Coordinates of C-alpha atoms in Angstrom, one line a residue:
M1 CA 31.1 -3.9 -15.3
S2 CA 32.1 -0.7 -13.4
E3 CA 28.9 0.9 -14.6
E4 CA 26.8 -2.0 -13.2
K5 CA 28.6 -1.7 -9.9
R6 CA 27.8 2.0 -9.6
S7 CA 24.1 1.2 -10.0
L8 CA 24.1 -1.2 -7.1
N9 CA 22.3 0.1 -3.9
F10 CA 24.1 -0.4 -0.6
I11 CA 22.1 -3.6 0.2
E12 CA 23.3 -5.2 -3.0
Q13 CA 26.8 -4.0 -2.3
I14 CA 26.7 -5.8 1.0
I15 CA 25.6 -9.0 -0.7
E16 CA 28.2 -8.7 -3.4
E17 CA 31.0 -8.1 -0.8
D18 CA 29.8 -11.2 1.1
L19 CA 29.9 -13.3 -2.1
R20 CA 33.5 -12.1 -2.7
T21 CA 34.5 -13.1 0.8
N22 CA 32.8 -15.8 2.7
Y23 CA 29.3 -16.6 1.2
S24 CA 28.5 -18.8 -1.8
R25 CA 25.5 -18.1 -4.0
E26 CA 23.9 -21.3 -2.8
E27 CA 23.9 -19.9 0.8
L28 CA 21.9 -16.8 -0.2
Q29 CA 18.4 -16.8 1.2
F30 CA 16.1 -14.0 2.1
R31 CA 12.7 -13.6 3.9
F32 CA 9.8 -11.2 4.2
P33 CA 8.6 -11.4 7.8
P34 CA 5.3 -9.5 8.5
E35 CA 3.5 -9.6 11.7
P36 CA -0.1 -10.6 11.0
N37 CA -1.6 -7.9 13.1
G38 CA -3.0 -5.7 10.3
Y39 CA -3.1 -5.2 6.5
L40 CA 0.1 -4.5 4.6
H41 CA 0.6 -0.9 3.5
I42 CA 2.7 0.8 0.9
G43 CA 5.8 0.7 3.2
H44 CA 5.5 -3.0 3.4
A45 CA 5.2 -3.1 -0.4
S46 CA 8.6 -1.5 -0.7
S47 CA 10.1 -4.2 1.7
I48 CA 8.4 -6.9 -0.3
C49 CA 9.9 -5.6 -3.5
L50 CA 13.3 -5.4 -1.8
N51 CA 13.4 -8.9 -0.5
F52 CA 11.7 -10.7 -3.3
G53 CA 13.6 -8.5 -5.8
L54 CA 16.9 -9.7 -4.3
G55 CA 15.6 -13.3 -4.6
E56 CA 14.9 -12.7 -8.3
K57 CA 18.3 -10.9 -8.9
Y58 CA 20.3 -13.6 -7.2
N59 CA 18.1 -16.6 -8.0
A60 CA 17.8 -17.2 -4.3
P61 CA 14.8 -18.5 -2.3
V62 CA 12.7 -16.0 -0.3
N63 CA 10.5 -17.2 2.6
L64 CA 7.2 -15.6 3.6
R65 CA 7.4 -15.9 7.4
F66 CA 4.7 -14.7 9.7
D67 CA 6.2 -13.4 13.0
D68 CA 3.0 -14.4 14.8
T69 CA 4.1 -14.1 18.5
N70 CA 1.3 -11.9 19.8
P71 CA -2.1 -13.6 20.0
I72 CA -3.7 -10.4 21.3
K73 CA -3.5 -8.6 17.9
E74 CA -3.0 -11.4 15.3
E75 CA -5.7 -13.0 13.3
Q76 CA -6.0 -15.4 10.4
E77 CA -7.8 -12.7 8.4
Y78 CA -4.5 -10.7 8.3
V79 CA -2.5 -13.8 7.3
D80 CA -4.8 -14.4 4.4
A81 CA -4.7 -10.7 3.3
I82 CA -0.9 -10.6 3.5
K83 CA -0.6 -13.7 1.3
R84 CA -3.1 -12.3 -1.2
D85 CA -1.1 -9.0 -1.4
V86 CA 2.3 -10.6 -1.9
E87 CA 0.9 -12.8 -4.7
W88 CA -0.9 -9.9 -6.3
L89 CA 2.4 -7.9 -6.4
G90 CA 3.7 -10.8 -8.5
F91 CA 6.0 -12.6 -6.1
K92 CA 6.2 -16.3 -5.1
W93 CA 7.7 -17.4 -1.8
A94 CA 9.8 -20.5 -1.4
K95 CA 8.3 -21.6 1.9
E96 CA 5.4 -20.3 4.0
C97 CA 6.7 -20.2 7.5
Y98 CA 5.5 -19.1 11.0
A99 CA 7.4 -18.2 14.1
S100 CA 4.8 -20.2 15.9
D101 CA 6.1 -23.3 14.2
Y102 CA 9.3 -22.7 16.2
F103 CA 7.7 -22.2 19.7
Q104 CA 9.0 -25.6 21.0
Q105 CA 12.6 -25.0 19.7
L106 CA 12.6 -21.4 21.1
Y107 CA 11.4 -22.8 24.4
D108 CA 14.1 -25.5 24.4
W109 CA 16.8 -22.9 23.6
A110 CA 15.5 -20.7 26.4
V111 CA 15.8 -23.6 28.9
E112 CA 19.4 -24.0 27.8
L113 CA 20.1 -20.3 28.3
I114 CA 18.7 -20.5 31.8
K115 CA 20.8 -23.6 32.5
N116 CA 24.0 -21.8 31.3
G117 CA 23.3 -18.7 33.3
H118 CA 22.3 -16.5 30.4
A119 CA 18.6 -16.0 31.3
Y120 CA 16.4 -15.8 34.3
V121 CA 12.8 -15.4 35.5
D122 CA 12.1 -11.9 36.8
S123 CA 9.1 -11.3 39.0
Q124 CA 9.0 -7.5 38.9
T125 CA 6.3 -5.4 37.3
S126 CA 6.9 -3.9 33.9
A127 CA 7.1 -0.5 35.5
E128 CA 9.8 -1.6 37.9
I129 CA 11.8 -3.2 35.1
A130 CA 11.5 0.0 33.0
E131 CA 12.7 2.1 36.0
Q132 CA 15.7 -0.1 36.5
K133 CA 16.8 0.1 32.9
G134 CA 18.5 3.4 33.5
T135 CA 19.1 6.1 30.9
P136 CA 21.4 6.4 27.9
T137 CA 23.9 8.2 30.2
E138 CA 23.2 6.2 33.4
P139 CA 23.6 2.4 33.8
G140 CA 20.7 0.3 34.9
K141 CA 20.3 -1.6 38.1
N142 CA 20.3 -5.4 38.4
S143 CA 16.9 -7.0 39.1
P144 CA 16.6 -8.4 42.7
Y145 CA 15.8 -11.7 40.9
R146 CA 18.8 -11.7 38.6
D147 CA 20.7 -14.3 40.7
R148 CA 17.9 -16.8 41.2
S149 CA 19.1 -20.4 41.1
V150 CA 18.9 -22.3 37.9
E151 CA 16.5 -24.8 39.5
E152 CA 14.1 -22.0 40.6
N153 CA 14.2 -20.3 37.2
L154 CA 13.4 -23.6 35.4
E155 CA 10.6 -24.4 37.8
L156 CA 9.0 -21.0 37.3
F157 CA 9.5 -21.1 33.5
E158 CA 7.7 -24.4 33.4
K159 CA 4.8 -23.1 35.4
M160 CA 4.6 -20.0 33.1
K161 CA 4.5 -22.2 30.1
N162 CA 1.7 -24.3 31.6
G163 CA -0.4 -21.3 32.6
E164 CA 0.1 -22.0 36.3
T165 CA 1.2 -18.4 37.0
A166 CA -0.9 -15.3 36.6
E167 CA -0.5 -13.1 33.5
G168 CA 2.2 -10.5 34.1
Q169 CA 3.4 -12.2 37.3
H170 CA 6.7 -13.2 35.7
V171 CA 8.8 -12.6 32.6
V172 CA 12.0 -14.3 31.3
R173 CA 14.9 -12.0 30.7
A174 CA 18.3 -12.5 29.0
K175 CA 21.1 -12.0 31.4
I176 CA 23.5 -9.7 29.6
D177 CA 24.8 -6.3 30.9
M178 CA 22.7 -3.7 32.8
A179 CA 25.5 -1.2 32.3
S180 CA 25.7 -1.6 28.5
K181 CA 25.8 1.6 26.5
N182 CA 23.2 -0.1 24.2
M183 CA 20.1 0.0 26.4
I184 CA 18.6 -2.9 24.3
M185 CA 21.3 -5.1 25.9
R186 CA 20.2 -4.3 29.4
D187 CA 18.6 -7.7 30.2
P188 CA 15.9 -7.6 27.6
V189 CA 12.7 -9.5 28.1
M190 CA 12.4 -12.8 26.1
Y191 CA 9.1 -14.2 27.2
R192 CA 5.8 -12.9 28.8
S193 CA 2.8 -14.8 30.1
L194 CA -0.3 -14.4 28.0
H195 CA -3.3 -16.7 28.6
K196 CA -4.7 -16.1 25.1
K197 CA -5.7 -18.4 22.3
H198 CA -3.3 -18.2 19.4
H199 CA -4.8 -18.3 15.9
R200 CA -2.6 -21.3 15.0
T201 CA -1.5 -23.0 18.2
G202 CA -4.7 -22.6 20.1
N203 CA -4.1 -22.9 23.9
D204 CA -1.0 -25.0 23.7
W205 CA 1.2 -22.2 24.9
M206 CA 0.6 -19.7 27.8
I207 CA 3.9 -17.9 27.2
Y208 CA 4.9 -16.1 24.0
P209 CA 8.3 -15.0 22.9
L210 CA 9.0 -11.3 22.2
Y211 CA 10.1 -10.2 18.8
D212 CA 13.8 -9.9 19.5
W213 CA 14.0 -13.5 20.8
A214 CA 11.8 -15.0 18.0
H215 CA 13.0 -13.1 15.0
G216 CA 16.7 -13.9 14.8
Q217 CA 16.3 -17.5 15.8
S218 CA 13.6 -17.9 13.1
D219 CA 16.1 -16.6 10.6
F220 CA 18.7 -19.1 11.9
I221 CA 16.3 -22.0 11.7
E222 CA 15.4 -21.1 8.1
H223 CA 19.0 -20.6 7.1
V224 CA 18.3 -17.0 6.1
S225 CA 21.6 -15.4 4.9
H226 CA 20.6 -11.7 5.1
S227 CA 17.9 -10.3 7.4
F228 CA 17.0 -6.8 6.2
C229 CA 14.9 -4.6 8.4
T230 CA 14.3 -0.9 9.0
L231 CA 16.6 1.5 10.8
E232 CA 14.8 1.4 14.1
F233 CA 16.2 -2.1 14.5
L234 CA 19.8 -1.0 14.2
P235 CA 20.2 -0.9 18.1
H236 CA 18.8 -4.4 18.1
R237 CA 21.5 -5.8 16.0
D238 CA 23.8 -6.4 19.0
L239 CA 21.1 -8.5 20.6
Y240 CA 20.3 -10.3 17.4
N241 CA 24.0 -11.4 17.2
W242 CA 24.2 -12.2 21.0
F243 CA 21.2 -14.6 20.8
L244 CA 22.6 -16.3 17.7
E245 CA 26.0 -16.8 19.5
K246 CA 24.2 -18.5 22.4
V247 CA 22.1 -20.9 20.3
S248 CA 24.6 -21.9 17.6
S249 CA 28.1 -23.1 17.3
S250 CA 30.9 -21.1 15.6
E251 CA 30.8 -23.6 12.7
E252 CA 27.2 -23.0 11.9
F253 CA 26.0 -20.5 9.3
R254 CA 24.5 -17.4 11.0
P255 CA 22.2 -14.8 9.4
K256 CA 23.4 -11.2 9.1
Q257 CA 21.1 -8.4 10.0
R258 CA 21.4 -5.1 8.1
E259 CA 19.2 -2.0 8.2
F260 CA 17.7 0.4 5.6
A261 CA 15.7 3.6 6.0
R262 CA 12.0 3.8 5.8
R263 CA 10.6 5.8 2.9
N264 CA 7.6 7.7 4.4
L265 CA 4.8 8.8 2.0
S266 CA 3.4 12.3 2.2
H267 CA -0.2 12.9 3.1
T268 CA -0.3 9.4 4.5
I269 CA 0.0 7.5 7.8
V270 CA 1.2 3.9 8.0
S271 CA 1.0 3.2 11.7
K272 CA -1.2 0.1 12.0
R273 CA -2.6 1.4 15.3
K274 CA -3.7 4.6 13.6
L275 CA -5.0 2.9 10.6
L276 CA -7.0 0.6 12.8
H277 CA -8.4 3.7 14.6
L278 CA -9.6 5.0 11.2
V279 CA -11.4 1.7 10.6
E280 CA -12.9 1.2 14.0
K281 CA -14.2 4.8 14.2
G282 CA -15.8 4.6 10.8
I283 CA -13.7 7.4 9.3
V284 CA -13.0 5.0 6.5
S285 CA -15.2 2.0 5.6
S286 CA -12.6 -0.8 5.9
W287 CA -8.9 -1.7 5.6
D288 CA -9.4 -1.7 1.9
D289 CA -11.2 1.7 1.7
P290 CA -9.5 3.2 -1.4
R291 CA -8.3 6.2 0.6
M292 CA -6.2 3.9 2.8
P293 CA -2.5 3.3 2.1
T294 CA -2.9 -0.5 2.4
V295 CA -2.0 -2.7 -0.5
S296 CA -5.6 -4.0 -0.5
A297 CA -6.9 -0.5 -0.7
L298 CA -4.5 0.5 -3.5
R299 CA -5.6 -2.6 -5.5
R300 CA -9.3 -1.8 -4.9
R301 CA -8.6 1.8 -6.0
G302 CA -7.1 0.7 -9.3
Y303 CA -3.4 0.7 -8.7
T304 CA -1.5 -2.0 -10.6
P305 CA 1.3 -4.3 -9.3
A306 CA 3.6 -2.8 -12.0
S307 CA 3.0 0.7 -10.8
I308 CA 3.8 -0.2 -7.2
R309 CA 6.9 -2.1 -8.2
K310 CA 8.0 0.9 -10.3
F311 CA 7.4 3.2 -7.3
A312 CA 9.5 1.0 -5.1
E313 CA 12.3 0.8 -7.7
T314 CA 12.2 4.6 -8.2
I315 CA 12.4 5.6 -4.5
G316 CA 15.2 3.0 -4.0
I317 CA 16.9 1.9 -0.8
G318 CA 18.7 4.4 1.4
K319 CA 20.4 4.9 4.8
R320 CA 18.4 8.0 5.8
E321 CA 14.7 8.4 6.3
N322 CA 12.9 10.9 4.2
I323 CA 9.4 11.7 3.0
V324 CA 8.5 10.7 -0.6
D325 CA 5.8 12.9 -2.1
V326 CA 2.7 10.9 -2.9
S327 CA 2.6 12.5 -6.3
L328 CA 5.4 10.2 -7.3
L329 CA 3.2 7.2 -6.6
E330 CA 0.4 8.9 -8.6
F331 CA 2.9 9.5 -11.4
C332 CA 3.7 5.8 -11.5
I333 CA 0.1 4.7 -11.9
R334 CA -0.6 7.4 -14.5
E335 CA 2.4 6.2 -16.5
D336 CA 1.3 2.6 -16.3
L337 CA -2.4 3.1 -17.1
N338 CA -1.7 5.5 -19.9
K339 CA -0.2 2.6 -21.7
T340 CA -2.9 0.0 -20.9
A341 CA -6.2 1.6 -19.9
P342 CA -8.9 1.9 -22.7
R343 CA -10.1 5.4 -23.3
V344 CA -13.9 5.8 -22.9
M345 CA -16.3 8.7 -22.5
A346 CA -18.1 9.5 -19.3
V347 CA -19.8 12.7 -18.1
L348 CA -19.8 13.3 -14.3
D349 CA -21.5 16.7 -14.1
P350 CA -23.9 16.7 -17.0
V351 CA -25.8 19.3 -18.9
K352 CA -28.0 18.4 -21.9
L353 CA -26.8 19.4 -25.3
V354 CA -29.4 19.4 -28.1
I355 CA -28.3 19.5 -31.7
T356 CA -31.3 21.3 -33.3
N357 CA -30.5 20.5 -36.9
Y358 CA -29.8 16.8 -36.3
P359 CA -32.6 14.6 -37.7
E360 CA -35.2 13.6 -35.1
G361 CA -35.1 9.9 -34.0
E362 CA -31.9 9.2 -35.9
E363 CA -28.8 7.7 -34.4
E364 CA -25.3 6.6 -35.7
W365 CA -22.6 4.5 -34.3
L366 CA -19.2 6.1 -34.7
D367 CA -15.7 4.7 -34.5
A368 CA -13.6 5.5 -31.5
E369 CA -10.1 4.2 -30.9
N370 CA -9.5 2.4 -27.6
N371 CA -6.0 3.6 -26.8
P372 CA -3.8 5.8 -29.0
E373 CA -0.8 4.5 -27.0
D374 CA -1.5 0.9 -28.1
E375 CA -2.2 0.2 -31.7
S376 CA -3.3 -3.4 -30.9
A377 CA -6.1 -2.1 -28.7
G378 CA -8.4 -1.6 -31.7
S379 CA -11.6 0.5 -31.8
R380 CA -15.2 0.3 -30.7
K381 CA -18.5 1.9 -31.7
V382 CA -20.2 4.6 -29.7
P383 CA -23.7 5.9 -30.3
F384 CA -24.5 9.4 -31.4
S385 CA -27.9 11.1 -31.4
K386 CA -29.7 14.4 -31.3
E387 CA -29.5 14.8 -27.5
L388 CA -26.1 14.4 -25.7
Y389 CA -24.6 15.1 -22.3
I390 CA -21.5 17.2 -21.9
E391 CA -19.7 18.4 -18.8
R392 CA -21.2 21.5 -17.3
E393 CA -17.8 23.1 -17.0
D394 CA -17.3 22.7 -20.8
F395 CA -19.8 25.5 -21.6
K396 CA -19.9 29.2 -20.9
E397 CA -22.5 31.6 -22.2
E398 CA -19.8 34.3 -22.4
A399 CA -16.1 33.5 -22.4
N400 CA -12.7 35.1 -23.1
R401 CA -10.4 34.1 -25.9
K402 CA -8.6 31.6 -23.7
F403 CA -11.7 29.5 -23.2
F404 CA -11.4 26.8 -25.9
R405 CA -14.5 24.9 -25.0
L406 CA -18.1 25.5 -26.1
T407 CA -19.7 29.0 -26.0
L408 CA -22.3 30.8 -28.0
G409 CA -21.3 31.6 -31.5
K410 CA -18.2 29.5 -31.5
E411 CA -17.3 26.1 -32.8
V412 CA -15.8 23.0 -31.1
R413 CA -15.4 19.4 -32.1
L414 CA -17.2 16.6 -30.3
K415 CA -14.7 13.7 -29.9
N416 CA -14.9 11.1 -32.7
A417 CA -18.0 13.0 -34.1
Y418 CA -18.9 16.4 -35.5
I419 CA -18.1 20.1 -35.3
I420 CA -20.8 21.9 -33.5
K421 CA -21.6 25.6 -32.9
G422 CA -23.3 27.0 -29.7
E423 CA -26.5 28.8 -30.6
D424 CA -28.7 29.3 -27.5
V425 CA -29.5 28.1 -23.9
V426 CA -32.6 27.1 -21.9
K427 CA -32.7 28.0 -18.2
D428 CA -34.9 27.1 -15.3
E429 CA -36.6 29.5 -12.9
N430 CA -33.4 29.8 -10.9
G431 CA -31.4 30.9 -14.0
E432 CA -29.6 27.5 -14.1
I433 CA -28.8 26.3 -17.6
V434 CA -30.7 23.0 -18.3
E435 CA -30.2 22.8 -22.0
I436 CA -27.6 24.0 -24.6
H437 CA -28.8 24.3 -28.1
C438 CA -26.3 24.0 -31.0
T439 CA -26.1 23.2 -34.6
Y440 CA -23.7 20.7 -36.3
D441 CA -22.0 20.5 -39.6
P442 CA -23.1 17.1 -41.1
K443 CA -20.1 17.0 -43.4
S444 CA -17.5 17.3 -40.5
R445 CA -17.6 13.8 -39.1
S446 CA -14.2 12.7 -37.8
G447 CA -12.4 10.4 -40.0
S448 CA -14.7 10.9 -43.0
G449 CA -12.0 12.5 -45.1
T450 CA -14.1 15.4 -46.2
E451 CA -12.8 18.9 -46.5
E452 CA -15.1 20.0 -43.7
S453 CA -13.8 17.2 -41.4
M454 CA -10.3 18.6 -41.8
R455 CA -11.3 22.0 -40.5
K456 CA -9.3 23.0 -37.4
V457 CA -11.1 24.1 -34.3
K458 CA -9.4 24.7 -31.0
G459 CA -11.6 22.7 -28.6
T460 CA -12.6 19.1 -28.4
L461 CA -15.2 17.9 -25.9
H462 CA -16.1 14.4 -24.7
W463 CA -19.8 13.5 -24.6
V464 CA -22.3 10.6 -24.2
S465 CA -25.6 10.0 -26.0
A466 CA -28.4 10.8 -23.6
K467 CA -30.7 8.0 -24.6
H468 CA -27.9 5.4 -24.6
A469 CA -26.0 6.5 -21.5
I470 CA -25.5 4.2 -18.5
E471 CA -25.9 5.6 -15.1
A472 CA -23.2 4.7 -12.6
E473 CA -22.1 5.6 -9.1
V474 CA -18.7 7.3 -9.4
R475 CA -16.6 7.7 -6.3
L476 CA -14.1 10.6 -6.6
Y477 CA -11.3 9.7 -4.2
D478 CA -8.6 12.1 -3.1
R479 CA -5.9 12.2 -0.5
L480 CA -7.0 11.4 3.0
F481 CA -5.0 14.1 4.6
T482 CA -4.5 17.8 3.8
V483 CA -0.9 18.0 5.1
E484 CA 2.3 16.3 4.2
A485 CA 2.9 14.7 7.6
P486 CA -0.4 14.3 9.5
D487 CA 1.1 12.6 12.5
A488 CA 4.2 14.8 12.9
D489 CA 2.5 17.4 15.2
K490 CA 2.6 15.9 18.6
E491 CA 0.3 18.6 20.0
K492 CA -2.6 17.7 17.6
D493 CA -4.5 14.5 16.9
F494 CA -3.7 13.3 13.4
T495 CA -7.5 13.1 12.6
E496 CA -7.5 17.0 12.7
F497 CA -5.8 16.9 9.3
L498 CA -8.4 14.7 7.6
N499 CA -9.4 16.0 4.1
P500 CA -13.1 16.7 4.1
D501 CA -13.1 16.2 0.3
S502 CA -11.3 12.9 0.3
L503 CA -14.5 11.3 -1.1
K504 CA -17.3 12.7 -3.3
V505 CA -19.9 10.5 -4.8
V506 CA -21.6 11.6 -8.0
T507 CA -23.9 10.0 -10.6
G508 CA -22.0 9.6 -13.9
Y509 CA -23.3 9.0 -17.4
L510 CA -21.2 6.5 -19.3
E511 CA -21.0 5.3 -22.9
P512 CA -22.8 1.9 -23.3
S513 CA -19.6 0.0 -24.0
L514 CA -19.0 -0.1 -20.2
K515 CA -22.2 -2.0 -19.6
D516 CA -20.4 -5.3 -19.1
A517 CA -17.3 -4.0 -17.3
K518 CA -16.0 -6.3 -14.5
V519 CA -14.7 -5.6 -11.1
L520 CA -11.1 -4.1 -11.2
D521 CA -11.4 -3.4 -15.0
Q522 CA -9.6 -0.1 -15.6
F523 CA -10.4 2.8 -17.9
Q524 CA -9.4 6.3 -18.7
F525 CA -12.5 8.6 -18.6
Q526 CA -11.3 10.9 -21.3
R527 CA -10.3 14.4 -20.0
I528 CA -11.2 13.4 -16.5
G529 CA -8.9 10.7 -15.0
Y530 CA -8.4 7.0 -14.5
F531 CA -11.1 4.9 -13.0
N532 CA -11.8 1.2 -12.2
V533 CA -14.8 -0.9 -11.3
D534 CA -15.3 -1.3 -7.6
K535 CA -16.2 -4.6 -5.9
D536 CA -19.5 -3.0 -4.8
S537 CA -20.7 -3.1 -8.4
T538 CA -23.7 -5.2 -9.3
A539 CA -25.3 -6.2 -12.6
E540 CA -28.0 -3.5 -11.9
K541 CA -25.6 -0.7 -10.7
L542 CA -22.0 -0.1 -11.7
V543 CA -19.7 1.6 -9.2
F544 CA -16.5 3.2 -10.3
N545 CA -13.5 4.5 -8.2
R546 CA -11.3 7.3 -9.3
T547 CA -7.8 5.9 -9.2
V548 CA -6.1 9.2 -10.0
T549 CA -6.7 12.4 -11.9
L550 CA -5.2 12.9 -15.3
R551 CA -2.8 15.4 -13.9
D552 CA -1.4 16.3 -10.5
S553 CA -4.1 18.7 -9.1
W554 CA -2.1 19.2 -5.8
G555 CA 0.9 20.9 -7.3
G556 CA 0.2 24.2 -5.7
K557 CA -1.2 22.8 -2.5
N558 CA 1.6 20.8 -1.0

């Protein structure tokens, strides 16, 4: 039991302590509360795994609640994408909720706060309000409208709601303490006027609650027991509790806000504003461009739910922010795909290999195992013929003893096939090798059991039969940025650190077993990396994305 306790993260320790003192298991309830103003990214995925993981651990309901209080930036497209991402990660929510469902209740509570002297309508500009906030070491100053009568406040609030006042003319502020050491408590704004159509409520409301007013009260309405958020909301906890005290009685169950640290990912940005900039400027093709850190992009690139959940579990939950190297995320997908992805052969930079002593016009279909990590994966047939493609880098006319691939006068094995020996090359007028001529040992076929097939040679090459090969577009994706923290330098625009080699498009030649591959199907291209079928694929033209290389190629670059 003590060993189990030591393994608990501090969030779980909070819950366990609450269960020992004043909570029952039946009272546990969690939520994941995204704002539908963009696509979810890898940071959100960690929060999803935290909240829904707690639900699974404690057999407690978890709501998916959209904090949709800003009609300027929110769209139904984002709502649909968020739901799709949460489901894809393997989680089910108890209820689908929206802060906009509570607009009337929030308004009614705000009226009560005004009546009880806890809120007022301020007619200053946002710049004036900001100036009067003071500094961390100097108290703020009261608004000249702070002592408006209850009747005038209610009248103005009603007009704001009905759209009878101009946008920005008034705001509603909580009346707390302009001298508070916590600047969040210096009469924070609760409502602003926005004459904008909301994606769910249409034009029913001309005022919209700010996050601090809507969030905690939504938790309260939904009977959320623990409201977990990131560290930047720690100063907001006092306000969270102050609002709850004003709208509830001491006997009612109140949510508890607690904070955890963000885990920032290296070579990545997760600011929705900056991600939107990349999309709008055409730097990437879309929110799900496979170079983006969004869950949609990771899915399209070939990441699996299991790999992302494993990543979230590995980085854990902490109290201090830090940067997690993206190589850990890449490790998690390699580890997952190594177990599940079928091995196939593909050549991405081809040079023709001609076996001069192989019978003209003959072909054979050889056995190839689908995945040595999975005995149940079985095998398939691959065609072999006189003319093959191999990778250009797998041949050198002259090579040192450490080069274990094909060279003149030396032997290598062709994967699942025969031992060959380099004999000669054919070059074009520019001196570029266009053909490699070799001979093969017809008794050395892999798996045949002959003495010749047992001979040991140091190199093994992948290949495809030239006349059977399928042409495909292959997109070689890499990290979008060349530096660990692209938005850390305040003197430079983050786009200055874009990786010019984040996408290379080549024509690949694939074994014919891939002819009927479907969108999102995943494969290991042997000796190259892990790839999946992109949604741009058609029956006439396959398109593959590189999910990740076989090994970390950035080890010396970070």
